[in-house]
Amino acid sequence: MDTLLIKAMGKINLSLDVLRKRDDGYHEVRMIMQTVNLYDELLVTQNQNGKIEINCDKKWLPCNENNLIYKAAKLLLDSANENRGIKIELTKRIPVAAGMAGGSSDAAATLVGLNKFFNLGYSLEELRILGVKIGADVPYCIMGGTALSEGIGEILTPLKGAPECFVVLAKPDINVSTKYVYENLHADTLKVHPDIDGMVESIKRGDIRLIADKMGNVLETVTIQKYPIISKMKESLLKDGAMNSLMSGSGPTVFGLFTDKKKATIALNHLKKQGFVKQGLVTTLTSNTCTMEQK
Ligand code: ATP
């Protein structure tokens, strides 16, 4: 194989709960993960000098060993005793430090892609076990679609695909560190928890309005306190006809669910007019996981 093009999908959290902080510092979560139709592209070719080389169209993103693509490639190639080199060109579309698991999805795509590129023979389960060493969201990103994620993110239950709807995704001009948000969350003092079991039931019924009703994210308590703009964006989406609106992951990306594409577009334009949006689009939910195309 000469060249492989992989799509690394972004995600939102339809709901996110944190149960407790474990003794090892990790947080035990219950999250409803959902893939959206927004993806980064990774173009893989062999590198004759035996090294792992990454290029990215966004010059401010680290292309060295700090890039999650590098970490994933190194982990997989070392584990397989594979010493052929690899070059990966990244086209970045998923907003960075945004609560959309962009880096984790790139890492997942790297594991799945290089496994195929070099014919390494790992099962998806084995790749998920490797993936969690890089980040808690990586196993889900390998799986994709709609899923309940528990433990620290490694216990995954696939769910029926969410019904068709339109999603406004809007990231304000702020970068949020996931580490900061979890460090400032006091899980034991949370008074309100989203109804995750109710969300699972709503997804089983395939009713988008019930799904919208069950949306909730405990991390909003930390991120919105620091960045009240997130609250304003949520309100604006609701006023413009969203079934519901929520912050995704640790933020700051906000999303709104709509039954109507035109309404969704008007709501996004309104957010933009108010100066709330650095990156924004109208997209859909999808069951796709990372797809690969030989060139
Ligand atoms: P999550 O939803 O999993 O919390 P996030 O959206 O908050 O993810 P990412 O976009 O994955 O955050 O990136 C967080 C940090 O990781 C960035 O500050 C960036 O410098 C670093 N990073 C390393 N590799 C990548 C990559 N391939 N894509 C994006 N960020 C990367």
Coordinates of N, CA, C and O and ligand atoms in Angstrom, one line a residue, residues 11 13 40 42 54 56 60-62 64 66-71 90 92 94-107 136-138 141 175-179 182 248-253, ligand 1:
K11 N -16.5 14.3 18.0 CA -17.6 13.9 18.8 C -18.2 15.0 19.7 O -17.5 16.0 19.9
N13 N -20.7 15.3 23.4 CA -21.3 14.5 24.5 C -22.8 14.9 24.6 O -23.0 16.1 24.9
D40 N -11.1 15.4 10.8 CA -9.7 15.7 10.4 C -9.3 14.6 9.3 O -9.9 13.5 9.3
L42 N -6.1 12.4 7.8 CA -4.7 12.0 8.0 C -4.2 11.2 6.7 O -4.9 10.2 6.4
I54 N 5.4 14.1 11.2 CA 4.1 14.6 11.2 C 4.1 16.0 10.6 O 4.9 16.8 11.0
C56 N 1.4 19.3 9.7 CA 0.0 19.7 9.9 C -0.3 21.1 9.2 O 0.6 21.9 9.2
W60 N 0.5 26.2 14.3 CA 0.6 26.3 15.7 C 0.4 25.0 16.5 O 0.6 25.0 17.7
L61 N 0.0 24.0 15.8 CA -0.2 22.7 16.5 C 1.2 22.0 16.5 O 1.9 21.9 15.5
P62 N 1.5 21.4 17.7 CA 2.8 20.7 17.8 C 2.9 19.5 16.8 O 1.9 18.7 16.8
N64 N 5.6 17.5 16.9 CA 6.7 16.7 17.4 C 6.1 15.5 18.3 O 4.9 15.2 18.1
N66 N 4.9 15.5 21.0 CA 3.7 15.9 21.8 C 2.4 15.7 21.1 O 1.3 15.8 21.7
N67 N 2.5 15.5 19.8 CA 1.2 15.3 19.0 C 0.7 13.9 19.3 O 1.5 13.0 19.4
L68 N -0.6 13.8 19.6 CA -1.2 12.5 19.9 C -1.0 11.5 18.8 O -1.0 10.3 19.0
I69 N -0.9 12.0 17.6 CA -0.7 11.1 16.4 C 0.7 10.5 16.6 O 0.9 9.3 16.4
Y70 N 1.7 11.2 17.0 CA 3.0 10.7 17.2 C 3.0 9.6 18.3 O 3.5 8.5 18.2
K71 N 2.3 10.0 19.4 CA 2.3 9.1 20.6 C 1.6 7.8 20.1 O 2.1 6.7 20.5
L90 N -1.5 15.9 8.4 CA -2.8 16.1 9.1 C -3.5 17.4 8.6 O -2.9 18.5 8.5
K92 N -6.4 19.6 9.7 CA -7.1 19.8 11.0 C -8.4 20.6 10.8 O -8.4 21.7 10.4
I94 N -11.4 19.6 13.1 CA -12.0 19.6 14.4 C -11.4 20.7 15.3 O -10.2 20.7 15.4
P95 N -12.2 21.5 15.9 CA -11.6 22.6 16.7 C -10.7 22.0 17.8 O -11.0 20.9 18.3
V96 N -9.6 22.7 18.1 CA -8.6 22.2 19.1 C -8.9 22.7 20.5 O -9.4 23.8 20.6
A97 N -8.7 21.9 21.5 CA -8.9 22.2 22.9 C -10.4 22.7 23.0 O -10.6 23.8 23.6
A98 N -11.3 21.9 22.5 CA -12.7 22.4 22.4 C -13.7 21.5 23.0 O -14.9 21.8 22.9
G99 N -13.3 20.3 23.5 CA -14.3 19.4 24.0 C -14.9 18.5 23.0 O -15.9 17.8 23.2
M100 N -14.1 18.4 21.8 CA -14.6 17.5 20.7 C -13.7 16.3 20.5 O -13.9 15.7 19.4
A101 N -12.8 16.1 21.4 CA -11.9 14.9 21.3 C -11.1 14.8 20.0 O -10.8 13.8 19.5
G102 N -10.8 16.0 19.4 CA -10.0 16.1 18.2 C -8.7 15.3 18.2 O -8.4 14.5 17.4
G103 N -7.9 15.5 19.3 CA -6.6 14.9 19.4 C -6.8 13.4 19.6 O -6.1 12.5 19.0
S104 N -7.8 13.0 20.4 CA -8.1 11.6 20.7 C -8.5 10.9 19.4 O -8.1 9.7 19.2
S105 N -9.3 11.6 18.6 CA -9.8 11.0 17.4 C -8.6 10.8 16.4 O -8.5 9.8 15.7
D106 N -7.7 11.7 16.4 CA -6.5 11.6 15.5 C -5.7 10.4 16.0 O -5.2 9.6 15.1
A107 N -5.6 10.2 17.3 CA -4.8 9.1 17.8 C -5.5 7.8 17.4 O -4.8 6.8 17.0
A136 N -8.3 8.8 27.6 CA -9.5 8.0 28.0 C -10.6 8.0 26.9 O -11.4 7.1 26.9
D137 N -10.5 9.0 26.0 CA -11.5 9.0 24.9 C -11.1 8.2 23.7 O -11.9 8.0 22.8
V138 N -9.9 7.8 23.7 CA -9.4 7.1 22.5 C -10.1 5.8 22.2 O -10.5 5.6 21.0
C141 N -13.2 6.7 20.4 CA -13.0 7.2 19.1 C -12.7 6.1 18.1 O -13.0 6.2 16.9
N175 N -9.7 28.8 24.5 CA -9.2 27.4 24.6 C -9.4 26.9 26.0 O -8.9 27.6 26.9
V176 N -10.0 25.7 26.2 CA -10.1 25.2 27.6 C -9.3 24.0 27.7 O -9.3 23.1 26.9
S177 N -8.6 23.9 28.8 CA -7.8 22.7 29.1 C -8.6 21.8 29.9 O -9.2 22.1 31.0
T178 N -8.7 20.5 29.4 CA -9.5 19.5 30.0 C -9.0 19.3 31.5 O -9.8 19.1 32.4
K179 N -7.7 19.3 31.6 CA -7.1 19.1 32.9 C -7.6 20.2 33.9 O -7.9 19.8 35.1
Y182 N -11.3 19.4 35.0 CA -11.4 18.2 36.0 C -10.8 18.6 37.3 O -11.3 18.2 38.4
S248 N -20.1 20.8 25.1 CA -19.6 19.4 24.8 C -18.3 19.2 25.6 O -17.5 20.1 25.7
G249 N -18.2 18.1 26.3 CA -17.0 17.7 27.0 C -16.7 18.8 28.0 O -17.6 19.3 28.7
S250 N -15.4 19.1 28.1 CA -15.0 20.2 29.0 C -15.1 21.5 28.4 O -14.7 22.5 29.0
G251 N -15.6 21.6 27.2 CA -15.9 22.9 26.5 C -14.7 23.4 25.8 O -13.6 22.7 25.8
P252 N -14.8 24.6 25.2 CA -15.9 25.5 25.3 C -16.9 25.3 24.2 O -17.9 26.1 24.1
T253 N -16.8 24.3 23.3 CA -17.7 24.2 22.2 C -19.2 24.0 22.7 O -19.4 23.2 23.7
Ligands
ATP1 P1 -11.3 16.3 24.7 O1 -12.6 16.5 24.2 O2 -10.8 14.8 24.5 O3 -11.0 16.8 26.0 P2 -10.1 18.6 23.5 O4 -11.0 19.0 22.4 O5 -10.3 19.3 24.8 O6 -10.3 17.0 23.7 P3 -7.8 18.4 21.8 O7 -8.3 19.2 20.6 O8 -7.8 16.9 21.6 O9 -8.6 18.8 23.1 O10 -6.4 18.9 22.2 C1 -5.9 19.3 23.4 C2 -4.4 19.6 23.4 O11 -3.7 18.5 22.8 C3 -4.1 20.8 22.5 O12 -3.8 21.9 23.3 C4 -3.0 20.4 21.5 O13 -1.9 21.2 21.7 C5 -2.6 19.0 22.0 N1 -2.6 18.0 20.8 C6 -1.7 17.1 20.6 N2 -2.0 16.4 19.4 C7 -3.1 17.0 18.9 C8 -3.8 16.7 17.7 N3 -3.5 15.7 16.9 N4 -4.9 17.4 17.5 C9 -5.3 18.4 18.4 N5 -4.6 18.7 19.5 C10 -3.5 18.0 19.8

